[in-house]
Amino acid sequence: MRSVLICFFVGLNLVSARDARAAILVFTGEQRENNIVTKLLEVAEISQPRYSTLFKRSRAGWIFVAADCRGTGTVTIKLDDRPEPLAIIKHAANETRLTEAMSNISAGEHTITVECEGAIRVDKLVVKAIPELIHCGLGFDPAIKSYGKYDVDFLKKDILPNVTTLVVPGNPRLDPAFAAEWHRQGKKFVGSTGVNHQAKTADEHYQYWTGTLDRSPVLDGVIIDEFIINELISTWVKEMTPERQARFDKERAMHPIYEEAFRKIRADPRYRDKMIYAYVGGSGKKLNQEIVGPTFIHSILDCNYRIALERYIFEVSSEQKSKDALQQFVDGIADWVAKEPIVREQLILTFGLFSMPPGGINKQANVDYHVWMDQQMNVVANHPTLAGIAGLNWWTSLQTDEETVRFVGKLYRHYAIEGKTDLYTKDPLFLTHLQNTDFEKGLDVWALHEAEKGSIQARSFPRYGRIEGRYMGLGRPADPEHIGDTFVWMKRSEKGPNTVSQEIKDLQPGRLYSLKMFSCDYQDLINPEKKTRDEAQPFFGKIVLDGVDVDSKRSFNEMYSSSPEPPVPVWITYHWIVFRARGTAGKITVTDWNPDQPSTTTFGQEQTFNFLELEPYHE
């Protein structure tokens, strides 16, 4: 209480002499809200023409400023002696409005100034320390084209207000007016680049990475994709051949050269204000230094650059396994901190955003992917091991549906701006609306209507889940649980439609839901033949939903080519339906007939269906 009173009188001394009535300095100091958000200042009832006060951020980083204004007139918020204000708020009517701003500041004391013109007041001004919040990205449109463009208009509502930094292509095509306004807000553009595997010297790497900055002056830094840290070689290499040993030796020899290149960039005054982010991926959950060496990570940190640590945490098949996966994630970060104690202050934790094909970690049809994302963020907000990390990132919108891209902004707002510690979602992790949606239990719980005997069967195909895009990583063995390898098979008959159906349970009336499904031509799967999209056999049939209202504008199906396997890609159809529940129940029917398609052209066609994932949709 005594420190608050002292700061209150300091604030009084900074008030303009033109107005004897001072604002109320509610709080100044550092009040932790969760692991990643700390309140630095709160002032109430600012109405005098000019009010200034101090706040302090103990570490360099981002701040979030929110001003709740009421009345008519103009409020201007300034930070230190910067020529551009943080925000200008103009009210033409007697209204209440919340205005927000973000800025990247140095460690130490800073002055915030509020200027009021007219009959307007600031009911509350709040300053918080927040992490760097990165969106990847602008210019990274989805592989499933039916979701549309993830452009500025799309990002405007949920993403742009809730991030500090946009990842863009290395040669971005940005609207000049938008770029200027983004920079006026104090926010950043980071260009995506890679590792030049033809480069052999530090100078060649230096030229490659700084070349991206030179070609695009709008960029505030680059993010390098990627440096690899795998598990200990002895845990996954059964036989060390001379060829493999030579490859490991070559990789090991490159890291001191990378280190020298980073130091050259840091020493060059032309790039003093540019930031380098190093994506660090691989199978290693801990900081295994047998390939990267004992100094690689420390060299990046010593340059005051950022480690963008990839942690792509797959959905798993039980509540306990889910808890174990989150604990393994925490244990891995703890190992990094033990070996590099300052890493948290420069760590950009990069979660996997992959929610859709052709490659994703949304692999369990009975798990709510958004609740799983929420649980990961909740660990960041609450577990002591994650306290004080520098930033957050979700990679990448290229392989993410529109709902999930927007959902990242909601999570950032909840945890990294509002400073909440409770889960954002209230839904269960494991879905209850449909059962046996991957046909892992054969045809159990599904009601069947066969056009003729044997025209509906439960079947499987090795690694089909990976072929669909529910992958564990390139070059990995088959999924140990064979997730996605089972499906229902139908053979079209001239005698009538085949159908499988099931009651939909536990809906909330009036709420929106999404349904996904994969289908493919079975002969294309078992007898692969290289085909163009036009040559591939398209989906024939329909998903019928009863007792709900389908949003036809949001719903679609689209064919995509499987990658990275098999060697001859398979064309798969991705189905996406958004609907609103009328009541607590409904019905789903999958059929290989469609009244809108000619029924005689494909009799005998064999099709597969699985991954009927039905979960709440977040507007």
Coordinates of C-alpha atoms in Angstrom, one line a residue:
M1 CA 0.0 0.0 0.0
R2 CA 2.8 2.4 0.9
S3 CA 4.4 1.9 -2.6
V4 CA 1.1 2.7 -4.3
L5 CA 0.8 6.0 -2.3
I6 CA 4.3 7.1 -3.1
C7 CA 3.6 6.5 -6.8
F8 CA 0.3 8.3 -6.5
F9 CA 2.1 11.5 -5.4
V10 CA 4.7 11.1 -8.2
G11 CA 1.7 11.1 -10.6
L12 CA 0.4 14.2 -8.9
N13 CA 3.6 16.0 -9.6
L14 CA 3.4 15.2 -13.3
V15 CA -0.1 16.5 -13.8
S16 CA -0.5 19.8 -15.7
A17 CA -0.7 22.8 -13.5
R18 CA -3.8 23.9 -15.4
D19 CA -6.0 21.4 -13.5
A20 CA -5.8 20.9 -9.8
R21 CA -8.0 17.8 -9.9
A22 CA -5.7 14.8 -10.4
A23 CA -6.5 11.4 -11.8
I24 CA -6.6 8.4 -9.5
L25 CA -3.5 6.3 -9.7
V26 CA -4.9 2.9 -8.8
F27 CA -1.8 0.8 -9.2
T28 CA 1.8 1.0 -10.4
G29 CA 4.4 -1.7 -10.1
E30 CA 4.3 -5.3 -11.3
Q31 CA 1.2 -7.4 -10.6
R32 CA 1.4 -10.8 -12.2
E33 CA -1.8 -12.0 -13.7
N34 CA -0.5 -15.2 -15.1
N35 CA 2.9 -16.6 -16.4
I36 CA 3.0 -14.3 -19.4
V37 CA 1.0 -11.2 -18.5
T38 CA 1.9 -8.6 -15.8
K39 CA -0.1 -5.4 -15.0
L40 CA 2.3 -2.4 -14.8
L41 CA -0.1 0.5 -14.4
E42 CA -3.7 1.4 -13.8
V43 CA -5.1 4.9 -13.7
A44 CA -8.8 6.0 -13.3
E45 CA -10.7 9.1 -14.1
I46 CA -8.4 11.1 -16.3
S47 CA -10.2 14.2 -17.4
Q48 CA -7.6 17.0 -17.1
P49 CA -6.1 18.4 -20.3
R50 CA -2.8 16.6 -19.8
Y51 CA -1.8 13.8 -17.5
S52 CA 1.5 12.0 -17.4
T53 CA 2.8 9.2 -15.2
L54 CA 5.6 6.7 -15.0
F55 CA 5.6 2.9 -15.3
K56 CA 8.4 0.4 -15.4
R57 CA 9.0 -2.8 -17.4
S58 CA 11.8 -4.9 -15.8
R59 CA 12.6 -6.6 -19.1
A60 CA 12.5 -5.3 -22.6
G61 CA 9.4 -6.5 -24.5
W62 CA 5.9 -5.8 -25.5
I63 CA 3.3 -3.7 -23.6
F64 CA -0.5 -3.6 -24.1
V65 CA -2.3 -0.3 -23.4
A66 CA -6.1 -0.1 -23.0
A67 CA -8.0 3.1 -22.5
D68 CA -11.8 3.1 -21.7
C69 CA -13.0 6.5 -22.8
R70 CA -16.4 8.3 -22.4
G71 CA -17.8 11.6 -23.7
T72 CA -17.2 13.8 -26.7
G73 CA -13.8 15.0 -27.9
T74 CA -10.4 13.6 -28.5
V75 CA -7.9 11.6 -26.4
T76 CA -4.3 11.2 -27.5
I77 CA -2.1 8.7 -25.8
K78 CA 1.7 9.1 -26.1
L79 CA 4.7 7.0 -25.0
D80 CA 7.9 8.7 -23.9
D81 CA 9.1 11.3 -26.5
R82 CA 8.0 9.3 -29.5
P83 CA 6.8 11.5 -32.4
E84 CA 3.9 9.2 -33.2
P85 CA 1.2 8.7 -30.6
L86 CA 0.2 5.3 -29.4
A87 CA -3.4 6.0 -30.1
I88 CA -5.8 8.9 -31.0
I89 CA -9.4 8.4 -29.9
K90 CA -12.1 10.7 -31.4
H91 CA -15.7 10.6 -30.0
A92 CA -18.3 12.6 -31.9
A93 CA -21.1 11.4 -29.7
N94 CA -21.4 10.9 -25.9
E95 CA -20.4 7.3 -26.0
T96 CA -18.1 4.8 -24.2
R97 CA -15.4 3.1 -26.2
L98 CA -12.4 0.9 -25.4
T99 CA -9.2 1.7 -27.4
E100 CA -6.1 -0.5 -27.4
A101 CA -2.5 -0.3 -28.5
M102 CA 0.7 -2.3 -28.4
S103 CA 4.3 -1.4 -28.4
N104 CA 7.8 -2.9 -28.0
I105 CA 9.8 -1.1 -25.4
S106 CA 13.1 -1.3 -23.6
A107 CA 13.6 -2.3 -20.0
G108 CA 13.3 0.5 -17.4
E109 CA 11.0 3.4 -16.7
H110 CA 8.7 4.9 -19.3
T111 CA 6.3 7.9 -19.4
I112 CA 2.8 7.6 -20.6
T113 CA 0.9 10.8 -21.4
V114 CA -2.8 11.3 -21.9
E115 CA -4.1 14.4 -23.5
C116 CA -7.9 15.2 -23.4
E117 CA -9.6 17.7 -25.6
G118 CA -13.3 18.5 -25.2
A119 CA -15.8 17.0 -22.8
I120 CA -14.1 13.6 -22.7
R121 CA -12.5 11.5 -20.0
V122 CA -10.6 8.3 -19.6
D123 CA -12.4 6.2 -17.1
K124 CA -9.6 3.7 -16.9
L125 CA -6.1 3.4 -18.4
V126 CA -4.2 0.1 -18.1
V127 CA -0.7 -0.9 -19.1
K128 CA 0.3 -4.5 -19.2
A129 CA 3.5 -6.4 -20.0
I130 CA 2.6 -9.1 -22.6
P131 CA 4.6 -11.6 -24.6
E132 CA 5.3 -11.2 -28.3
L133 CA 2.3 -12.6 -30.1
I134 CA 3.1 -13.9 -33.6
H135 CA 0.7 -14.9 -36.3
C136 CA 1.9 -17.1 -39.2
G137 CA 0.8 -15.5 -41.3
L138 CA -0.3 -13.0 -43.8
G139 CA 0.3 -14.2 -47.3
F140 CA 0.0 -17.9 -46.2
D141 CA -3.4 -18.9 -47.7
P142 CA -4.8 -22.4 -46.9
A143 CA -4.0 -25.5 -48.9
I144 CA -7.7 -26.3 -49.0
K145 CA -8.7 -23.4 -51.2
S146 CA -12.4 -23.4 -50.4
Y147 CA -11.6 -21.7 -47.1
G148 CA -10.8 -18.6 -49.1
K149 CA -8.0 -16.0 -48.7
Y150 CA -6.5 -15.3 -45.3
D151 CA -5.9 -11.7 -46.2
V152 CA -6.1 -8.5 -44.1
D153 CA -9.9 -8.4 -44.3
F154 CA -10.1 -11.9 -43.0
L155 CA -7.6 -11.3 -40.2
K156 CA -9.1 -7.9 -39.2
K157 CA -11.6 -9.2 -36.5
D158 CA -9.8 -11.9 -34.5
I159 CA -6.1 -11.8 -35.4
L160 CA -4.8 -8.3 -36.1
P161 CA -6.0 -6.7 -32.8
N162 CA -4.5 -9.6 -30.8
V163 CA -1.0 -10.0 -32.3
T164 CA 2.2 -7.9 -32.2
T165 CA 3.9 -9.6 -35.1
L166 CA 2.9 -10.9 -38.6
V167 CA 5.0 -13.5 -40.3
V168 CA 5.0 -12.8 -44.1
P169 CA 6.8 -14.3 -47.1
G170 CA 10.4 -13.3 -47.6
N171 CA 9.3 -11.1 -50.5
P172 CA 6.0 -9.8 -49.1
R173 CA 3.5 -8.0 -51.3
L174 CA 1.9 -5.7 -48.7
D175 CA -0.5 -2.9 -49.2
P176 CA 1.6 0.2 -48.5
A177 CA -1.2 1.9 -46.5
F178 CA -1.7 -1.2 -44.3
A179 CA 2.1 -1.7 -43.8
A180 CA 2.5 2.0 -42.8
E181 CA -0.4 1.7 -40.3
W182 CA 0.9 -1.5 -38.9
H183 CA 4.3 0.1 -38.3
R184 CA 2.6 3.2 -36.9
Q185 CA 1.0 0.9 -34.3
G186 CA 4.5 -0.2 -33.4
K187 CA 3.9 -3.7 -34.7
K188 CA 6.3 -5.9 -36.7
F189 CA 6.6 -7.8 -40.0
V190 CA 8.9 -10.8 -40.0
G191 CA 9.9 -12.4 -43.3
S192 CA 10.0 -16.2 -43.7
T193 CA 13.3 -17.6 -45.0
G194 CA 15.2 -20.9 -44.8
V195 CA 18.7 -22.4 -44.4
N196 CA 20.8 -22.2 -47.6
H197 CA 22.1 -25.7 -47.8
Q198 CA 24.4 -24.8 -50.6
A199 CA 26.2 -22.2 -48.4
K200 CA 29.5 -23.4 -47.0
T201 CA 30.8 -20.3 -45.1
A202 CA 29.5 -18.0 -42.5
D203 CA 29.6 -15.1 -45.0
E204 CA 27.4 -17.0 -47.4
H205 CA 24.8 -17.6 -44.7
Y206 CA 25.1 -14.0 -43.6
Q207 CA 24.5 -12.8 -47.2
Y208 CA 21.6 -15.2 -47.6
W209 CA 19.7 -14.1 -44.5
T210 CA 20.5 -10.4 -44.7
G211 CA 19.6 -10.5 -48.4
T212 CA 16.0 -11.0 -47.5
L213 CA 16.1 -7.9 -45.3
D214 CA 17.8 -5.9 -48.0
R215 CA 15.3 -6.8 -50.6
S216 CA 12.3 -6.0 -48.4
P217 CA 13.0 -3.0 -46.1
V218 CA 9.5 -3.3 -44.7
L219 CA 10.7 -6.3 -42.7
D220 CA 11.6 -6.0 -39.1
G221 CA 13.4 -9.3 -39.0
V222 CA 13.5 -12.8 -40.5
I223 CA 12.4 -16.2 -39.2
I224 CA 14.6 -19.1 -40.4
D225 CA 13.1 -22.5 -41.1
E226 CA 14.7 -24.6 -39.6
F227 CA 17.4 -26.0 -37.4
I228 CA 17.0 -29.6 -36.2
I229 CA 17.4 -31.1 -32.8
N230 CA 16.5 -34.8 -32.7
E231 CA 16.5 -37.5 -30.0
L232 CA 19.8 -39.0 -29.1
I233 CA 21.2 -40.8 -32.2
S234 CA 21.6 -44.0 -30.2
T235 CA 17.8 -44.2 -29.5
W236 CA 16.8 -44.3 -33.2
V237 CA 19.8 -45.4 -35.3
K238 CA 20.1 -49.2 -35.2
E239 CA 23.2 -49.3 -37.3
M240 CA 25.8 -46.5 -37.8
T241 CA 26.9 -46.9 -41.4
P242 CA 29.9 -44.9 -42.7
E243 CA 27.5 -42.9 -44.9
R244 CA 25.3 -42.0 -42.0
Q245 CA 28.2 -41.1 -39.8
A246 CA 29.5 -38.8 -42.6
R247 CA 26.2 -37.1 -42.8
F248 CA 26.1 -36.5 -39.0
D249 CA 29.6 -35.2 -39.1
K250 CA 28.7 -32.8 -41.9
E251 CA 25.7 -31.5 -40.0
R252 CA 27.7 -31.1 -36.8
A253 CA 30.4 -29.1 -38.6
M254 CA 27.8 -26.6 -39.9
H255 CA 26.6 -25.2 -36.6
P256 CA 29.7 -23.3 -35.7
I257 CA 29.4 -21.7 -39.1
Y258 CA 25.8 -20.7 -38.4
E259 CA 26.9 -19.2 -35.1
E260 CA 29.5 -17.1 -36.8
A261 CA 26.9 -15.9 -39.3
F262 CA 24.6 -14.8 -36.5
R263 CA 27.4 -12.8 -34.9
K264 CA 28.2 -11.1 -38.2
I265 CA 24.5 -10.0 -38.5
R266 CA 24.5 -8.8 -34.9
A267 CA 27.7 -6.8 -35.4
D268 CA 26.5 -5.1 -38.6
P269 CA 25.0 -1.7 -37.7
R270 CA 22.6 -1.9 -40.7
Y271 CA 20.7 -4.7 -38.9
R272 CA 21.0 -3.4 -35.4
D273 CA 17.2 -3.0 -35.1
K274 CA 16.4 -6.3 -37.0
M275 CA 15.4 -9.5 -35.2
I276 CA 16.4 -13.0 -36.1
Y277 CA 14.2 -15.9 -35.1
A278 CA 15.5 -19.4 -35.4
Y279 CA 12.9 -22.1 -35.8
V280 CA 14.2 -25.2 -33.9
G281 CA 12.4 -28.4 -34.7
G282 CA 13.0 -32.1 -34.8
S283 CA 12.1 -35.2 -32.7
G284 CA 13.9 -34.1 -29.6
K285 CA 11.8 -33.1 -26.7
K286 CA 14.9 -32.0 -24.7
L287 CA 17.9 -29.9 -25.6
N288 CA 20.1 -32.6 -27.1
Q289 CA 23.4 -31.0 -28.2
E290 CA 25.2 -34.0 -29.8
I291 CA 24.7 -32.5 -33.3
V292 CA 24.1 -28.8 -32.7
G293 CA 27.0 -28.6 -30.2
P294 CA 27.3 -27.0 -26.8
T295 CA 27.4 -23.4 -28.0
F296 CA 24.8 -23.2 -30.8
I297 CA 21.8 -22.2 -28.8
H298 CA 23.8 -20.0 -26.5
S299 CA 25.2 -18.1 -29.4
I300 CA 21.7 -17.3 -30.6
L301 CA 20.8 -16.1 -27.2
D302 CA 24.0 -14.1 -26.8
C303 CA 23.1 -12.2 -29.9
N304 CA 19.8 -11.4 -28.3
Y305 CA 18.0 -13.2 -31.0
R306 CA 15.0 -15.5 -30.5
I307 CA 14.6 -19.3 -30.4
A308 CA 11.3 -20.3 -32.1
L309 CA 11.0 -23.7 -30.4
E310 CA 8.6 -26.0 -32.3
R311 CA 6.3 -28.0 -30.1
Y312 CA 3.8 -29.8 -32.3
I313 CA 1.8 -31.8 -29.8
F314 CA -0.5 -34.4 -31.4
E315 CA -3.9 -35.4 -30.1
V316 CA -3.8 -38.7 -28.3
S317 CA -6.4 -41.3 -27.5
S318 CA -7.2 -41.0 -23.8
E319 CA -7.4 -38.4 -21.1
Q320 CA -4.4 -39.9 -19.3
K321 CA -2.3 -39.9 -22.5
S322 CA -3.3 -36.3 -23.0
K323 CA -2.0 -35.3 -19.6
D324 CA 1.2 -37.3 -20.2
A325 CA 1.8 -35.5 -23.5
L326 CA 1.4 -32.1 -21.8
Q327 CA 3.7 -33.2 -19.0
Q328 CA 6.3 -34.4 -21.5
F329 CA 6.1 -31.0 -23.1
V330 CA 6.7 -29.3 -19.8
D331 CA 9.6 -31.7 -19.0
G332 CA 11.2 -30.9 -22.3
I333 CA 11.1 -27.1 -21.6
A334 CA 12.5 -27.7 -18.1
D335 CA 15.4 -29.5 -19.7
W336 CA 16.1 -26.5 -22.0
V337 CA 15.9 -24.1 -19.0
A338 CA 18.3 -26.3 -17.0
K339 CA 20.9 -26.2 -19.8
E340 CA 20.3 -22.6 -20.9
P341 CA 18.9 -20.7 -17.9
I342 CA 18.2 -17.5 -19.8
V343 CA 16.4 -19.2 -22.7
R344 CA 12.8 -18.4 -21.5
E345 CA 13.4 -14.7 -21.9
Q346 CA 14.2 -15.2 -25.6
L347 CA 11.9 -18.3 -26.3
I348 CA 9.1 -18.0 -28.8
L349 CA 7.1 -21.1 -28.1
T350 CA 5.7 -22.4 -31.5
F351 CA 2.8 -24.7 -31.3
G352 CA 1.5 -26.7 -34.3
L353 CA -1.6 -25.2 -35.9
F354 CA -2.1 -28.0 -38.5
S355 CA -5.8 -28.8 -38.3
M356 CA -6.5 -30.0 -41.8
P357 CA -4.9 -31.9 -44.7
P358 CA -2.6 -32.5 -46.5
G359 CA -0.7 -32.6 -43.2
G360 CA -2.0 -32.2 -39.7
I361 CA -1.9 -33.1 -36.1
N362 CA -5.7 -33.1 -35.8
K363 CA -5.6 -36.9 -36.0
Q364 CA -8.2 -38.1 -33.5
A365 CA -11.7 -37.8 -34.8
N366 CA -13.1 -38.0 -31.2
V367 CA -11.0 -35.2 -29.8
D368 CA -12.0 -31.5 -29.9
Y369 CA -9.0 -29.9 -31.5
H370 CA -9.7 -26.5 -30.1
V371 CA -10.0 -27.8 -26.6
W372 CA -6.6 -29.4 -27.1
M373 CA -5.1 -26.1 -28.3
D374 CA -6.7 -24.4 -25.3
Q375 CA -5.1 -27.0 -22.9
Q376 CA -1.7 -26.3 -24.4
M377 CA -2.1 -22.6 -23.9
N378 CA -3.4 -23.1 -20.4
V379 CA -0.1 -24.9 -19.4
V380 CA 1.8 -21.9 -20.7
A381 CA -0.3 -19.6 -18.6
N382 CA 0.0 -21.6 -15.4
H383 CA 2.9 -24.0 -15.1
P384 CA 5.9 -22.4 -13.3
T385 CA 8.3 -23.9 -15.9
L386 CA 6.8 -21.6 -18.6
A387 CA 6.8 -18.4 -16.6
G388 CA 8.3 -15.5 -18.4
I389 CA 8.6 -16.9 -21.9
A390 CA 9.2 -14.2 -24.5
G391 CA 6.5 -15.0 -27.0
L392 CA 4.0 -17.4 -28.7
N393 CA 3.5 -18.5 -32.2
W394 CA 1.2 -21.1 -34.0
W395 CA 2.6 -22.5 -37.3
T396 CA 1.1 -22.3 -39.9
S397 CA -2.1 -21.0 -41.5
L398 CA -1.1 -22.8 -44.7
Q399 CA -2.6 -26.1 -43.3
T400 CA -5.3 -24.7 -41.1
D401 CA -9.0 -24.2 -41.5
E402 CA -10.5 -20.7 -41.2
E403 CA -12.1 -21.3 -37.8
T404 CA -8.8 -22.5 -36.3
V405 CA -6.8 -19.6 -37.6
R406 CA -9.3 -17.2 -36.0
F407 CA -9.3 -19.3 -32.8
V408 CA -5.6 -18.5 -32.2
G409 CA -6.6 -14.8 -31.8
K410 CA -9.2 -15.8 -29.2
L411 CA -6.6 -17.8 -27.2
Y412 CA -4.1 -14.9 -27.4
R413 CA -6.8 -12.5 -26.1
H414 CA -7.8 -14.8 -23.3
Y415 CA -4.4 -15.8 -22.0
A416 CA -1.8 -13.3 -23.3
I417 CA -3.7 -10.0 -23.1
E418 CA -6.5 -10.5 -20.5
G419 CA -4.1 -12.6 -18.4
K420 CA -6.6 -15.3 -17.6
T421 CA -5.7 -18.6 -16.0
D422 CA -8.8 -20.6 -16.5
L423 CA -9.5 -22.6 -19.7
Y424 CA -11.1 -20.5 -22.5
T425 CA -13.3 -23.4 -23.6
K426 CA -15.9 -25.1 -21.5
D427 CA -16.3 -28.2 -23.7
P428 CA -14.9 -31.6 -22.9
L429 CA -11.7 -32.7 -24.7
F430 CA -13.2 -36.0 -25.9
L431 CA -16.3 -35.5 -28.1
T432 CA -19.6 -37.3 -27.3
H433 CA -21.7 -36.3 -30.3
L434 CA -20.8 -39.3 -32.5
Q435 CA -19.2 -42.6 -31.7
N436 CA -16.9 -44.9 -33.7
T437 CA -16.2 -42.1 -36.2
D438 CA -13.1 -43.7 -37.6
F439 CA -14.7 -47.2 -37.8
E440 CA -12.0 -48.5 -35.5
K441 CA -14.6 -50.7 -34.0
G442 CA -15.9 -51.9 -37.3
L443 CA -19.5 -50.9 -38.0
D444 CA -20.5 -50.8 -34.3
V445 CA -23.2 -48.2 -33.4
W446 CA -23.8 -47.4 -37.1
A447 CA -27.2 -48.3 -38.6
L448 CA -26.7 -49.9 -42.1
H449 CA -28.8 -50.0 -45.2
E450 CA -27.1 -52.2 -47.9
A451 CA -28.2 -51.9 -51.5
E452 CA -27.2 -55.5 -51.8
K453 CA -25.4 -58.0 -49.6
G454 CA -21.8 -57.1 -48.9
S455 CA -22.0 -53.6 -50.4
I456 CA -21.0 -52.1 -47.0
Q457 CA -18.0 -53.3 -45.1
A458 CA -15.5 -52.3 -42.4
R459 CA -12.0 -52.3 -43.9
S460 CA -8.5 -51.0 -43.4
F461 CA -5.4 -50.0 -45.3
P462 CA -1.9 -49.7 -43.8
R463 CA -0.9 -46.1 -43.1
Y464 CA -4.1 -44.7 -44.5
G465 CA -4.3 -42.2 -41.7
R466 CA -0.9 -40.9 -42.8
I467 CA -2.0 -40.8 -46.4
E468 CA -5.0 -38.7 -45.4
G469 CA -2.6 -36.3 -43.8
R470 CA -2.8 -37.3 -40.1
Y471 CA 0.9 -37.6 -40.0
M472 CA 3.4 -38.0 -37.2
G473 CA 6.3 -36.5 -39.2
L474 CA 8.2 -37.1 -42.4
G475 CA 10.0 -40.5 -42.6
R476 CA 8.4 -41.8 -39.4
P477 CA 7.1 -45.3 -38.9
A478 CA 3.4 -46.1 -38.9
D479 CA 1.3 -44.6 -36.2
P480 CA 1.6 -47.1 -33.3
E481 CA -2.2 -46.9 -32.7
H482 CA -2.9 -47.1 -36.5
I483 CA -5.1 -44.0 -36.2
G484 CA -7.1 -43.5 -39.4
D485 CA -6.2 -46.8 -41.0
T486 CA -9.8 -48.1 -40.7
F487 CA -12.9 -46.9 -42.6
V488 CA -16.2 -47.9 -43.9
W489 CA -16.2 -49.2 -47.5
M490 CA -19.2 -48.9 -49.9
K491 CA -19.7 -50.3 -53.4
R492 CA -22.3 -48.4 -55.5
S493 CA -25.1 -50.5 -56.7
E494 CA -27.8 -49.9 -59.4
K495 CA -30.3 -51.4 -56.9
G496 CA -30.2 -48.4 -54.7
P497 CA -28.1 -46.4 -52.2
N498 CA -25.9 -47.7 -49.4
T499 CA -26.2 -45.7 -46.2
V500 CA -24.7 -45.7 -42.7
S501 CA -26.4 -43.5 -40.1
Q502 CA -26.2 -42.6 -36.5
E503 CA -27.9 -40.3 -34.0
I504 CA -26.1 -37.1 -33.1
K505 CA -26.2 -36.5 -29.3
D506 CA -25.4 -33.8 -26.7
L507 CA -25.9 -30.8 -29.0
Q508 CA -26.7 -27.4 -27.5
P509 CA -29.7 -25.8 -29.2
G510 CA -28.8 -22.7 -31.2
R511 CA -25.0 -23.5 -31.2
L512 CA -22.9 -23.8 -34.3
Y513 CA -21.0 -27.1 -35.0
S514 CA -18.6 -28.3 -37.7
L515 CA -18.4 -31.7 -39.3
K516 CA -15.4 -33.0 -41.2
M517 CA -15.0 -36.2 -43.2
F518 CA -12.5 -37.8 -45.5
S519 CA -13.4 -40.0 -48.5
C520 CA -11.6 -41.5 -51.4
D521 CA -11.9 -43.9 -54.3
Y522 CA -10.9 -47.3 -52.9
Q523 CA -9.3 -48.5 -56.2
D524 CA -7.1 -45.4 -56.3
L525 CA -5.9 -46.3 -52.9
I526 CA -5.1 -49.9 -53.4
N527 CA -4.0 -49.6 -57.1
P528 CA -2.4 -46.2 -57.2
E529 CA -1.9 -44.5 -60.6
K530 CA -0.6 -41.0 -61.1
K531 CA -3.6 -38.8 -62.1
T532 CA -4.4 -35.2 -62.3
R533 CA -7.3 -33.8 -60.3
D534 CA -9.5 -33.9 -63.4
E535 CA -8.6 -37.5 -64.1
A536 CA -9.2 -38.7 -60.5
Q537 CA -12.5 -40.3 -59.6
P538 CA -14.5 -37.7 -57.7
F539 CA -16.6 -38.3 -54.6
F540 CA -20.1 -39.6 -55.3
G541 CA -22.6 -39.4 -52.6
K542 CA -23.9 -37.1 -49.9
I543 CA -23.8 -36.4 -46.1
V544 CA -27.3 -35.8 -44.9
L545 CA -27.9 -34.1 -41.6
D546 CA -31.4 -34.1 -40.0
G547 CA -32.6 -32.0 -37.2
V548 CA -30.1 -29.2 -37.8
D549 CA -29.8 -26.2 -40.1
V550 CA -26.8 -26.5 -42.4
D551 CA -24.9 -23.3 -43.3
S552 CA -24.5 -23.9 -47.1
K553 CA -22.3 -20.8 -47.5
R554 CA -19.7 -22.1 -45.1
S555 CA -19.9 -25.8 -46.2
F556 CA -18.1 -27.5 -49.1
N557 CA -16.1 -30.5 -50.2
E558 CA -12.7 -30.3 -52.0
M559 CA -10.3 -32.8 -53.4
Y560 CA -6.6 -32.7 -52.4
S561 CA -3.6 -34.8 -53.3
S562 CA -2.0 -36.8 -50.5
S563 CA 1.5 -35.8 -49.3
P564 CA 4.1 -36.9 -48.4
E565 CA 2.9 -40.5 -49.1
P566 CA 2.4 -42.8 -50.9
P567 CA 5.0 -42.2 -53.7
V568 CA 2.1 -42.1 -56.1
P569 CA -0.3 -39.6 -54.5
V570 CA -4.0 -40.5 -53.8
W571 CA -6.8 -38.0 -54.4
I572 CA -8.9 -37.6 -51.2
T573 CA -12.0 -35.5 -50.7
Y574 CA -12.2 -33.3 -47.7
H575 CA -15.7 -32.6 -46.4
W576 CA -16.6 -29.6 -44.3
I577 CA -20.1 -28.8 -43.1
V578 CA -21.1 -26.1 -40.6
F579 CA -24.6 -26.3 -39.0
R580 CA -26.6 -24.9 -36.2
A581 CA -28.3 -27.3 -33.8
R582 CA -32.1 -27.0 -33.5
G583 CA -32.3 -29.2 -30.4
T584 CA -30.2 -31.6 -28.4
A585 CA -30.1 -34.3 -31.0
G586 CA -30.0 -34.9 -34.7
K587 CA -29.0 -37.6 -37.2
I588 CA -26.2 -38.1 -39.7
T589 CA -26.4 -40.3 -42.8
V590 CA -23.6 -41.0 -45.2
T591 CA -24.7 -42.3 -48.5
D592 CA -23.1 -43.2 -51.9
W593 CA -26.1 -41.8 -53.8
N594 CA -26.8 -38.1 -54.4
P595 CA -30.0 -36.9 -56.2
D596 CA -28.1 -34.0 -57.6
Q597 CA -25.6 -36.3 -59.5
P598 CA -26.4 -38.7 -62.4
S599 CA -26.8 -42.1 -60.7
T600 CA -25.9 -44.4 -63.5
T601 CA -22.4 -43.3 -64.3
T602 CA -20.4 -44.8 -61.5
F603 CA -22.2 -48.1 -60.5
G604 CA -19.5 -50.4 -59.1
Q605 CA -17.4 -47.5 -57.7
E606 CA -15.9 -48.3 -54.4
Q607 CA -15.4 -45.5 -51.8
T608 CA -14.0 -45.2 -48.3
F609 CA -15.3 -42.9 -45.5
N610 CA -13.8 -42.0 -42.1
F611 CA -12.8 -39.2 -39.7
L612 CA -16.3 -38.0 -39.0
E613 CA -15.3 -35.3 -36.6
L614 CA -18.2 -33.3 -35.1
E615 CA -17.2 -30.5 -32.7
P616 CA -18.4 -27.0 -31.7
Y617 CA -17.7 -24.3 -34.2
H618 CA -16.2 -21.0 -32.9
E619 CA -17.6 -17.9 -34.7

